[in-house]
Amino acid sequence: MADLQTPLVRPKRKKVLVDYLVQFRWILVIFVVLPASALIYFNIYLGDMWSAMKSEKKRQKEHDDNVQKVVKRLKQRNPKKDGLVCTARKPWIAVGMRNVDYKRVRHFEVDLSAFRNILEIDAERMVAKVEPLVNMGQISRATCPMNLSLAVVAELDDLTVGGLINGYGIEGSSHIYGLFSDTVVALEIVLADGRIVRATKDNEYSDLFYGVPWSQGTLGFLVSAEIKLIPIKEYMRLTYTPVKGPLKELAQAYADAVAPRDGDPAKVPDFVEGMVYNATEGVMMTGVYASKEEAKKKGNKINSVGWWFKPWFYQHAQTALKKGEFVEYIPTREYYHRHTRCLYWEGKLILPFGDQFWFRFLFGWLMPPKVSLLKATQGDAIRNYYHDNHVIQDMLVPLYKVGDALEFVHQEMEVRLSSLLLGICYETIYPFCSPGNHDNRYLILLLMFTEC
């Protein structure tokens, strides 16, 4: 039996052709993927604007017609011949880096590509009704000018409502509101037999309401969702606090930011995020919504991080390690999507010079490359290379065990410890978590590593 206290030892792998394909992949990305991505983003933007110009009544009518098309398609299925029901979405289109291999087998496809409209933003009920392919960039563009927002807005623009519900979504506000699925009020689902049901937490379909999150789309087709809205302000007052010390001390600093030791609820920030840059250095960030009047007071610094030429956010945050704690005001919508342009720190792996000023100034407006196009152009060799030598992993661990988890990963992965994005999930993740118990809060770590 292996000694868990001793890191595994593997021989250093010799470079082969695929290593050079990965090393010079930036050529394909710059001349093919980035231009194609820009055209796709522009086309999507035009489609979103066209949808927004339609009345709510017309959007709802189109939605109802599209739902009936799904029902009609399902009625055509022969269970004995056609295999399992599945969306017609290509495996490489999903934002996640994981390839959906189950779609390689026989299945019955249903096209849901038309479901990408915001159906209603109800400021009285504080609920947004949206279709599953509405993404975070689209909905924040519509709600932020109204000083409204989803309670949990995942950082990447391209992440969709359907993916965040059927999978999971997390943000720096999750210590207050839970996972993305915890902010859902109702789900409209088409079952495999063609029935259309509306599931809420207390109606006859409550089992579906609680079962759909994390189900990966296996229980039915989500065709719309009603999601909780919250009031917001125009800016985020963000405090960057450098922390130096062992991994357990970095984890403790994060826990203290989420749940102040004196228990004062007034000190709990609206957003909490932590980044660990190496085994002894990290930066904790706490954000509080601020009005335009406060942000523009004399002496306050406003940083519009959304401009294409700005430093990538995780590198900007890293400057706190040298200059100490500082505070700045970021436009709220730009803060929500702070990791979009650089795809967290993955952009640096794809474009090694992408963070340089000359590249950001000349070509930063083309960023980010669409993950779907990156997957579509990588080929099996590069795909297998990433599967063998690259790790993107989410881990759910108790908050009080975060220090142990970081030490374990640092020891066992045998790789250079890259940035770790820390996001907290509150007691709504599991029913046995109590809101007053600090030990029962859970943390999801988004880990990204590269080969040494």
PDB file of N, CA and C in Angstrom, residues 294-386:
ATOM      1  N   GLU A 294     -20.489  57.345  -4.145  1.00  0.00           N
ATOM      2  CA  GLU A 294     -19.373  56.959  -3.283  1.00  0.00           C
ATOM      3  C   GLU A 294     -18.115  56.707  -4.096  1.00  0.00           C
ATOM      4  N   ALA A 295     -18.260  55.982  -5.207  1.00  0.00           N
ATOM      5  CA  ALA A 295     -17.093  55.613  -6.015  1.00  0.00           C
ATOM      6  C   ALA A 295     -16.374  56.840  -6.557  1.00  0.00           C
ATOM      7  N   LYS A 296     -17.132  57.890  -6.875  1.00  0.00           N
ATOM      8  CA  LYS A 296     -16.548  59.064  -7.507  1.00  0.00           C
ATOM      9  C   LYS A 296     -16.128  60.158  -6.537  1.00  0.00           C
ATOM     10  N   LYS A 297     -16.132  59.821  -5.256  1.00  0.00           N
ATOM     11  CA  LYS A 297     -15.640  60.791  -4.276  1.00  0.00           C
ATOM     12  C   LYS A 297     -14.152  61.025  -4.472  1.00  0.00           C
ATOM     13  N   LYS A 298     -13.713  62.203  -4.152  1.00  0.00           N
ATOM     14  CA  LYS A 298     -12.315  62.572  -4.320  1.00  0.00           C
ATOM     15  C   LYS A 298     -11.414  61.624  -3.536  1.00  0.00           C
ATOM     16  N   GLY A 299     -10.374  61.155  -4.197  1.00  0.00           N
ATOM     17  CA  GLY A 299      -9.424  60.264  -3.555  1.00  0.00           C
ATOM     18  C   GLY A 299      -9.675  58.799  -3.820  1.00  0.00           C
ATOM     19  N   ASN A 300     -10.881  58.436  -4.266  1.00  0.00           N
ATOM     20  CA  ASN A 300     -11.172  57.033  -4.567  1.00  0.00           C
ATOM     21  C   ASN A 300     -10.664  56.672  -5.956  1.00  0.00           C
ATOM     22  N   LYS A 301     -10.188  55.457  -6.102  1.00  0.00           N
ATOM     23  CA  LYS A 301      -9.667  54.994  -7.388  1.00  0.00           C
ATOM     24  C   LYS A 301     -10.693  54.100  -8.070  1.00  0.00           C
ATOM     25  N   ILE A 302     -11.044  54.447  -9.303  1.00  0.00           N
ATOM     26  CA  ILE A 302     -11.941  53.624 -10.115  1.00  0.00           C
ATOM     27  C   ILE A 302     -11.105  52.866 -11.141  1.00  0.00           C
ATOM     28  N   ASN A 303     -11.307  51.560 -11.211  1.00  0.00           N
ATOM     29  CA  ASN A 303     -10.561  50.715 -12.135  1.00  0.00           C
ATOM     30  C   ASN A 303     -11.539  49.963 -13.029  1.00  0.00           C
ATOM     31  N   SER A 304     -11.625  50.370 -14.278  1.00  0.00           N
ATOM     32  CA  SER A 304     -12.502  49.694 -15.240  1.00  0.00           C
ATOM     33  C   SER A 304     -11.756  48.494 -15.826  1.00  0.00           C
ATOM     34  N   VAL A 305     -11.855  47.367 -15.124  1.00  0.00           N
ATOM     35  CA  VAL A 305     -11.069  46.189 -15.505  1.00  0.00           C
ATOM     36  C   VAL A 305     -11.563  45.553 -16.802  1.00  0.00           C
ATOM     37  N   GLY A 306     -12.718  45.976 -17.296  1.00  0.00           N
ATOM     38  CA  GLY A 306     -13.270  45.367 -18.499  1.00  0.00           C
ATOM     39  C   GLY A 306     -12.648  45.829 -19.803  1.00  0.00           C
ATOM     40  N   TRP A 307     -11.870  46.941 -19.766  1.00  0.00           N
ATOM     41  CA  TRP A 307     -11.238  47.405 -20.994  1.00  0.00           C
ATOM     42  C   TRP A 307     -10.254  46.362 -21.514  1.00  0.00           C
ATOM     43  N   TRP A 308     -10.189  46.212 -22.846  1.00  0.00           N
ATOM     44  CA  TRP A 308      -9.402  45.138 -23.456  1.00  0.00           C
ATOM     45  C   TRP A 308      -7.909  45.243 -23.171  1.00  0.00           C
ATOM     46  N   PHE A 309      -7.415  46.444 -22.921  1.00  0.00           N
ATOM     47  CA  PHE A 309      -5.975  46.633 -22.742  1.00  0.00           C
ATOM     48  C   PHE A 309      -5.546  46.529 -21.279  1.00  0.00           C
ATOM     49  N   LYS A 310      -6.494  46.320 -20.387  1.00  0.00           N
ATOM     50  CA  LYS A 310      -6.169  46.261 -18.966  1.00  0.00           C
ATOM     51  C   LYS A 310      -5.433  44.949 -18.628  1.00  0.00           C
ATOM     52  N   PRO A 311      -4.596  44.986 -17.593  1.00  0.00           N
ATOM     53  CA  PRO A 311      -3.939  43.739 -17.150  1.00  0.00           C
ATOM     54  C   PRO A 311      -4.973  42.683 -16.797  1.00  0.00           C
ATOM     55  N   TRP A 312      -4.627  41.434 -16.987  1.00  0.00           N
ATOM     56  CA  TRP A 312      -5.534  40.355 -16.620  1.00  0.00           C
ATOM     57  C   TRP A 312      -5.775  40.393 -15.124  1.00  0.00           C
ATOM     58  N   PHE A 313      -6.992  40.072 -14.719  1.00  0.00           N
ATOM     59  CA  PHE A 313      -7.391  40.352 -13.349  1.00  0.00           C
ATOM     60  C   PHE A 313      -6.548  39.604 -12.316  1.00  0.00           C
ATOM     61  N   TYR A 314      -6.281  38.332 -12.549  1.00  0.00           N
ATOM     62  CA  TYR A 314      -5.535  37.595 -11.533  1.00  0.00           C
ATOM     63  C   TYR A 314      -4.118  38.139 -11.382  1.00  0.00           C
ATOM     64  N   GLN A 315      -3.561  38.710 -12.458  1.00  0.00           N
ATOM     65  CA  GLN A 315      -2.243  39.319 -12.364  1.00  0.00           C
ATOM     66  C   GLN A 315      -2.326  40.689 -11.691  1.00  0.00           C
ATOM     67  N   HIS A 316      -3.410  41.401 -11.944  1.00  0.00           N
ATOM     68  CA  HIS A 316      -3.618  42.678 -11.265  1.00  0.00           C
ATOM     69  C   HIS A 316      -3.730  42.464  -9.757  1.00  0.00           C
ATOM     70  N   ALA A 317      -4.489  41.454  -9.356  1.00  0.00           N
ATOM     71  CA  ALA A 317      -4.649  41.165  -7.930  1.00  0.00           C
ATOM     72  C   ALA A 317      -3.313  40.798  -7.290  1.00  0.00           C
ATOM     73  N   GLN A 318      -2.456  40.159  -8.061  1.00  0.00           N
ATOM     74  CA  GLN A 318      -1.162  39.712  -7.539  1.00  0.00           C
ATOM     75  C   GLN A 318      -0.268  40.875  -7.122  1.00  0.00           C
ATOM     76  N   THR A 319      -0.508  42.055  -7.671  1.00  0.00           N
ATOM     77  CA  THR A 319       0.321  43.215  -7.328  1.00  0.00           C
ATOM     78  C   THR A 319       0.198  43.583  -5.848  1.00  0.00           C
ATOM     79  N   ALA A 320      -0.868  43.116  -5.202  1.00  0.00           N
ATOM     80  CA  ALA A 320      -1.031  43.389  -3.773  1.00  0.00           C
ATOM     81  C   ALA A 320       0.080  42.752  -2.951  1.00  0.00           C
ATOM     82  N   LEU A 321       0.703  41.705  -3.472  1.00  0.00           N
ATOM     83  CA  LEU A 321       1.795  41.049  -2.748  1.00  0.00           C
ATOM     84  C   LEU A 321       2.998  41.981  -2.596  1.00  0.00           C
ATOM     85  N   LYS A 322       3.134  42.933  -3.534  1.00  0.00           N
ATOM     86  CA  LYS A 322       4.263  43.862  -3.475  1.00  0.00           C
ATOM     87  C   LYS A 322       3.891  45.197  -2.837  1.00  0.00           C
ATOM     88  N   LYS A 323       2.718  45.720  -3.182  1.00  0.00           N
ATOM     89  CA  LYS A 323       2.393  47.064  -2.697  1.00  0.00           C
ATOM     90  C   LYS A 323       1.501  47.079  -1.464  1.00  0.00           C
ATOM     91  N   GLY A 324       1.114  45.895  -0.985  1.00  0.00           N
ATOM     92  CA  GLY A 324       0.309  45.839   0.223  1.00  0.00           C
ATOM     93  C   GLY A 324      -1.175  46.020  -0.043  1.00  0.00           C
ATOM     94  N   GLU A 325      -1.949  46.074   1.012  1.00  0.00           N
ATOM     95  CA  GLU A 325      -3.401  46.171   0.880  1.00  0.00           C
ATOM     96  C   GLU A 325      -3.809  47.474   0.199  1.00  0.00           C
ATOM     97  N   PHE A 326      -4.779  47.373  -0.709  1.00  0.00           N
ATOM     98  CA  PHE A 326      -5.316  48.572  -1.344  1.00  0.00           C
ATOM     99  C   PHE A 326      -6.777  48.368  -1.691  1.00  0.00           C
ATOM    100  N   VAL A 327      -7.446  49.479  -1.966  1.00  0.00           N
ATOM    101  CA  VAL A 327      -8.886  49.468  -2.254  1.00  0.00           C
ATOM    102  C   VAL A 327      -9.127  50.181  -3.571  1.00  0.00           C
ATOM    103  N   GLU A 328     -10.051  49.653  -4.370  1.00  0.00           N
ATOM    104  CA  GLU A 328     -10.447  50.333  -5.597  1.00  0.00           C
ATOM    105  C   GLU A 328     -11.901  50.030  -5.890  1.00  0.00           C
ATOM    106  N   TYR A 329     -12.478  50.830  -6.772  1.00  0.00           N
ATOM    107  CA  TYR A 329     -13.882  50.671  -7.158  1.00  0.00           C
ATOM    108  C   TYR A 329     -13.944  50.184  -8.606  1.00  0.00           C
ATOM    109  N   ILE A 330     -14.685  49.109  -8.829  1.00  0.00           N
ATOM    110  CA  ILE A 330     -14.808  48.495 -10.148  1.00  0.00           C
ATOM    111  C   ILE A 330     -16.276  48.525 -10.559  1.00  0.00           C
ATOM    112  N   PRO A 331     -16.596  48.984 -11.788  1.00  0.00           N
ATOM    113  CA  PRO A 331     -17.984  48.905 -12.241  1.00  0.00           C
ATOM    114  C   PRO A 331     -18.527  47.490 -12.049  1.00  0.00           C
ATOM    115  N   THR A 332     -19.710  47.383 -11.504  1.00  0.00           N
ATOM    116  CA  THR A 332     -20.220  46.091 -11.038  1.00  0.00           C
ATOM    117  C   THR A 332     -20.224  45.019 -12.121  1.00  0.00           C
ATOM    118  N   ARG A 333     -20.721  45.367 -13.307  1.00  0.00           N
ATOM    119  CA  ARG A 333     -20.784  44.340 -14.354  1.00  0.00           C
ATOM    120  C   ARG A 333     -19.380  43.901 -14.768  1.00  0.00           C
ATOM    121  N   GLU A 334     -18.437  44.822 -14.790  1.00  0.00           N
ATOM    122  CA  GLU A 334     -17.066  44.451 -15.144  1.00  0.00           C
ATOM    123  C   GLU A 334     -16.455  43.562 -14.060  1.00  0.00           C
ATOM    124  N   TYR A 335     -16.823  43.813 -12.820  1.00  0.00           N
ATOM    125  CA  TYR A 335     -16.333  42.943 -11.749  1.00  0.00           C
ATOM    126  C   TYR A 335     -16.906  41.535 -11.900  1.00  0.00           C
ATOM    127  N   TYR A 336     -18.202  41.437 -12.202  1.00  0.00           N
ATOM    128  CA  TYR A 336     -18.814  40.120 -12.372  1.00  0.00           C
ATOM    129  C   TYR A 336     -18.020  39.250 -13.351  1.00  0.00           C
ATOM    130  N   HIS A 337     -17.565  39.862 -14.445  1.00  0.00           N
ATOM    131  CA  HIS A 337     -16.932  39.098 -15.527  1.00  0.00           C
ATOM    132  C   HIS A 337     -15.422  39.319 -15.580  1.00  0.00           C
ATOM    133  N   ARG A 338     -14.833  39.533 -14.423  1.00  0.00           N
ATOM    134  CA  ARG A 338     -13.411  39.884 -14.335  1.00  0.00           C
ATOM    135  C   ARG A 338     -12.466  38.818 -14.869  1.00  0.00           C
ATOM    136  N   HIS A 339     -12.907  37.560 -14.903  1.00  0.00           N
ATOM    137  CA  HIS A 339     -12.026  36.481 -15.366  1.00  0.00           C
ATOM    138  C   HIS A 339     -12.320  36.065 -16.812  1.00  0.00           C
ATOM    139  N   THR A 340     -13.221  36.763 -17.489  1.00  0.00           N
ATOM    140  CA  THR A 340     -13.634  36.339 -18.826  1.00  0.00           C
ATOM    141  C   THR A 340     -12.511  36.483 -19.852  1.00  0.00           C
ATOM    142  N   ARG A 341     -11.870  37.649 -19.912  1.00  0.00           N
ATOM    143  CA  ARG A 341     -10.889  37.893 -20.980  1.00  0.00           C
ATOM    144  C   ARG A 341      -9.733  36.916 -20.955  1.00  0.00           C
ATOM    145  N   CYS A 342      -9.287  36.546 -19.773  1.00  0.00           N
ATOM    146  CA  CYS A 342      -8.116  35.670 -19.678  1.00  0.00           C
ATOM    147  C   CYS A 342      -8.497  34.235 -19.360  1.00  0.00           C
ATOM    148  N   LEU A 343      -9.800  33.922 -19.316  1.00  0.00           N
ATOM    149  CA  LEU A 343     -10.245  32.570 -18.968  1.00  0.00           C
ATOM    150  C   LEU A 343      -9.533  32.098 -17.703  1.00  0.00           C
ATOM    151  N   TYR A 344      -9.706  32.885 -16.654  1.00  0.00           N
ATOM    152  CA  TYR A 344      -8.914  32.699 -15.437  1.00  0.00           C
ATOM    153  C   TYR A 344      -7.441  32.811 -15.823  1.00  0.00           C
ATOM    154  N   TRP A 345      -6.652  31.800 -15.526  1.00  0.00           N
ATOM    155  CA  TRP A 345      -5.230  31.823 -15.905  1.00  0.00           C
ATOM    156  C   TRP A 345      -4.947  30.852 -17.042  1.00  0.00           C
ATOM    157  N   GLU A 346      -5.992  30.284 -17.634  1.00  0.00           N
ATOM    158  CA  GLU A 346      -5.811  29.396 -18.781  1.00  0.00           C
ATOM    159  C   GLU A 346      -5.315  30.155 -20.004  1.00  0.00           C
ATOM    160  N   GLY A 347      -5.669  31.432 -20.116  1.00  0.00           N
ATOM    161  CA  GLY A 347      -5.237  32.223 -21.263  1.00  0.00           C
ATOM    162  C   GLY A 347      -3.727  32.268 -21.393  1.00  0.00           C
ATOM    163  N   LYS A 348      -3.037  32.279 -20.265  1.00  0.00           N
ATOM    164  CA  LYS A 348      -1.573  32.317 -20.266  1.00  0.00           C
ATOM    165  C   LYS A 348      -0.994  31.023 -20.816  1.00  0.00           C
ATOM    166  N   LEU A 349      -1.655  29.916 -20.592  1.00  0.00           N
ATOM    167  CA  LEU A 349      -1.176  28.622 -21.093  1.00  0.00           C
ATOM    168  C   LEU A 349      -1.400  28.502 -22.599  1.00  0.00           C
ATOM    169  N   ILE A 350      -2.487  29.099 -23.073  1.00  0.00           N
ATOM    170  CA  ILE A 350      -2.799  29.024 -24.503  1.00  0.00           C
ATOM    171  C   ILE A 350      -1.997  30.043 -25.294  1.00  0.00           C
ATOM    172  N   LEU A 351      -1.904  31.271 -24.749  1.00  0.00           N
ATOM    173  CA  LEU A 351      -1.143  32.347 -25.388  1.00  0.00           C
ATOM    174  C   LEU A 351      -0.090  32.832 -24.396  1.00  0.00           C
ATOM    175  N   PRO A 352       1.114  32.295 -24.434  1.00  0.00           N
ATOM    176  CA  PRO A 352       2.136  32.623 -23.430  1.00  0.00           C
ATOM    177  C   PRO A 352       2.439  34.112 -23.326  1.00  0.00           C
ATOM    178  N   PHE A 353       2.255  34.861 -24.424  1.00  0.00           N
ATOM    179  CA  PHE A 353       2.539  36.300 -24.413  1.00  0.00           C
ATOM    180  C   PHE A 353       1.246  37.120 -24.400  1.00  0.00           C
ATOM    181  N   GLY A 354       0.114  36.470 -24.172  1.00  0.00           N
ATOM    182  CA  GLY A 354      -1.170  37.153 -24.223  1.00  0.00           C
ATOM    183  C   GLY A 354      -1.346  38.206 -23.161  1.00  0.00           C
ATOM    184  N   ASP A 355      -0.558  38.111 -22.078  1.00  0.00           N
ATOM    185  CA  ASP A 355      -0.681  39.086 -21.005  1.00  0.00           C
ATOM    186  C   ASP A 355       0.244  40.283 -21.173  1.00  0.00           C
ATOM    187  N   GLN A 356       1.070  40.280 -22.218  1.00  0.00           N
ATOM    188  CA  GLN A 356       1.983  41.392 -22.451  1.00  0.00           C
ATOM    189  C   GLN A 356       1.200  42.622 -22.928  1.00  0.00           C
ATOM    190  N   PHE A 357       1.711  43.814 -22.566  1.00  0.00           N
ATOM    191  CA  PHE A 357       0.966  45.038 -22.886  1.00  0.00           C
ATOM    192  C   PHE A 357       0.744  45.191 -24.386  1.00  0.00           C
ATOM    193  N   TRP A 358       1.774  44.913 -25.183  1.00  0.00           N
ATOM    194  CA  TRP A 358       1.629  45.112 -26.628  1.00  0.00           C
ATOM    195  C   TRP A 358       0.532  44.227 -27.206  1.00  0.00           C
ATOM    196  N   PHE A 359       0.424  42.985 -26.691  1.00  0.00           N
ATOM    197  CA  PHE A 359      -0.612  42.092 -27.205  1.00  0.00           C
ATOM    198  C   PHE A 359      -1.986  42.546 -26.732  1.00  0.00           C
ATOM    199  N   ARG A 360      -2.079  42.917 -25.453  1.00  0.00           N
ATOM    200  CA  ARG A 360      -3.370  43.358 -24.933  1.00  0.00           C
ATOM    201  C   ARG A 360      -3.852  44.604 -25.666  1.00  0.00           C
ATOM    202  N   PHE A 361      -2.940  45.528 -25.938  1.00  0.00           N
ATOM    203  CA  PHE A 361      -3.338  46.779 -26.584  1.00  0.00           C
ATOM    204  C   PHE A 361      -3.763  46.552 -28.039  1.00  0.00           C
ATOM    205  N   LEU A 362      -3.029  45.694 -28.766  1.00  0.00           N
ATOM    206  CA  LEU A 362      -3.315  45.477 -30.186  1.00  0.00           C
ATOM    207  C   LEU A 362      -4.401  44.434 -30.437  1.00  0.00           C
ATOM    208  N   PHE A 363      -4.400  43.372 -29.630  1.00  0.00           N
ATOM    209  CA  PHE A 363      -5.294  42.242 -29.918  1.00  0.00           C
ATOM    210  C   PHE A 363      -6.201  41.858 -28.755  1.00  0.00           C
ATOM    211  N   GLY A 364      -6.081  42.577 -27.642  1.00  0.00           N
ATOM    212  CA  GLY A 364      -6.887  42.219 -26.474  1.00  0.00           C
ATOM    213  C   GLY A 364      -8.374  42.281 -26.727  1.00  0.00           C
ATOM    214  N   TRP A 365      -8.800  43.110 -27.670  1.00  0.00           N
ATOM    215  CA  TRP A 365     -10.225  43.225 -27.979  1.00  0.00           C
ATOM    216  C   TRP A 365     -10.775  41.947 -28.609  1.00  0.00           C
ATOM    217  N   LEU A 366      -9.880  41.076 -29.098  1.00  0.00           N
ATOM    218  CA  LEU A 366     -10.315  39.796 -29.660  1.00  0.00           C
ATOM    219  C   LEU A 366     -10.515  38.726 -28.594  1.00  0.00           C
ATOM    220  N   MET A 367     -10.017  38.989 -27.396  1.00  0.00           N
ATOM    221  CA  MET A 367     -10.117  38.006 -26.323  1.00  0.00           C
ATOM    222  C   MET A 367     -11.519  38.033 -25.710  1.00  0.00           C
ATOM    223  N   PRO A 368     -11.982  36.893 -25.192  1.00  0.00           N
ATOM    224  CA  PRO A 368     -11.278  35.621 -25.092  1.00  0.00           C
ATOM    225  C   PRO A 368     -11.589  34.738 -26.292  1.00  0.00           C
ATOM    226  N   PRO A 369     -10.757  33.744 -26.564  1.00  0.00           N
ATOM    227  CA  PRO A 369     -11.141  32.750 -27.563  1.00  0.00           C
ATOM    228  C   PRO A 369     -12.298  31.924 -27.021  1.00  0.00           C
ATOM    229  N   LYS A 370     -13.224  31.556 -27.884  1.00  0.00           N
ATOM    230  CA  LYS A 370     -14.330  30.719 -27.428  1.00  0.00           C
ATOM    231  C   LYS A 370     -13.795  29.333 -27.092  1.00  0.00           C
ATOM    232  N   VAL A 371     -14.157  28.850 -25.916  1.00  0.00           N
ATOM    233  CA  VAL A 371     -13.688  27.537 -25.480  1.00  0.00           C
ATOM    234  C   VAL A 371     -14.143  26.456 -26.458  1.00  0.00           C
ATOM    235  N   SER A 372     -15.342  26.621 -27.011  1.00  0.00           N
ATOM    236  CA  SER A 372     -15.852  25.630 -27.960  1.00  0.00           C
ATOM    237  C   SER A 372     -14.943  25.532 -29.187  1.00  0.00           C
ATOM    238  N   LEU A 373     -14.433  26.690 -29.683  1.00  0.00           N
ATOM    239  CA  LEU A 373     -13.533  26.660 -30.836  1.00  0.00           C
ATOM    240  C   LEU A 373     -12.173  26.089 -30.453  1.00  0.00           C
ATOM    241  N   LEU A 374     -11.721  26.355 -29.240  1.00  0.00           N
ATOM    242  CA  LEU A 374     -10.470  25.748 -28.779  1.00  0.00           C
ATOM    243  C   LEU A 374     -10.588  24.237 -28.777  1.00  0.00           C
ATOM    244  N   LYS A 375     -11.723  23.739 -28.334  1.00  0.00           N
ATOM    245  CA  LYS A 375     -11.937  22.289 -28.295  1.00  0.00           C
ATOM    246  C   LYS A 375     -12.098  21.714 -29.700  1.00  0.00           C
ATOM    247  N   ALA A 376     -12.784  22.478 -30.572  1.00  0.00           N
ATOM    248  CA  ALA A 376     -13.034  21.981 -31.927  1.00  0.00           C
ATOM    249  C   ALA A 376     -11.761  21.894 -32.750  1.00  0.00           C
ATOM    250  N   THR A 377     -10.757  22.708 -32.426  1.00  0.00           N
ATOM    251  CA  THR A 377      -9.526  22.749 -33.228  1.00  0.00           C
ATOM    252  C   THR A 377      -8.358  22.027 -32.577  1.00  0.00           C
ATOM    253  N   GLN A 378      -8.575  21.349 -31.465  1.00  0.00           N
ATOM    254  CA  GLN A 378      -7.434  20.751 -30.789  1.00  0.00           C
ATOM    255  C   GLN A 378      -7.073  19.363 -31.309  1.00  0.00           C
ATOM    256  N   GLY A 379      -8.038  18.632 -31.872  1.00  0.00           N
ATOM    257  CA  GLY A 379      -7.721  17.294 -32.370  1.00  0.00           C
ATOM    258  C   GLY A 379      -7.560  16.302 -31.229  1.00  0.00           C
ATOM    259  N   ASP A 380      -7.585  15.015 -31.573  1.00  0.00           N
ATOM    260  CA  ASP A 380      -7.519  13.965 -30.549  1.00  0.00           C
ATOM    261  C   ASP A 380      -6.184  13.948 -29.824  1.00  0.00           C
ATOM    262  N   ALA A 381      -5.102  14.240 -30.535  1.00  0.00           N
ATOM    263  CA  ALA A 381      -3.774  14.165 -29.910  1.00  0.00           C
ATOM    264  C   ALA A 381      -3.641  15.197 -28.799  1.00  0.00           C
ATOM    265  N   ILE A 382      -4.031  16.436 -29.089  1.00  0.00           N
ATOM    266  CA  ILE A 382      -3.931  17.492 -28.075  1.00  0.00           C
ATOM    267  C   ILE A 382      -4.953  17.253 -26.972  1.00  0.00           C
ATOM    268  N   ARG A 383      -6.108  16.781 -27.350  1.00  0.00           N
ATOM    269  CA  ARG A 383      -7.131  16.467 -26.355  1.00  0.00           C
ATOM    270  C   ARG A 383      -6.611  15.443 -25.354  1.00  0.00           C
ATOM    271  N   ASN A 384      -6.013  14.370 -25.851  1.00  0.00           N
ATOM    272  CA  ASN A 384      -5.480  13.335 -24.974  1.00  0.00           C
ATOM    273  C   ASN A 384      -4.309  13.857 -24.150  1.00  0.00           C
ATOM    274  N   TYR A 385      -3.535  14.775 -24.738  1.00  0.00           N
ATOM    275  CA  TYR A 385      -2.416  15.372 -24.011  1.00  0.00           C
ATOM    276  C   TYR A 385      -2.927  16.114 -22.781  1.00  0.00           C
ATOM    277  N   TYR A 386      -3.978  16.920 -22.973  1.00  0.00           N
ATOM    278  CA  TYR A 386      -4.533  17.666 -21.849  1.00  0.00           C
ATOM    279  C   TYR A 386      -5.143  16.732 -20.806  1.00  0.00           C
TER     280      TYR A 386
END
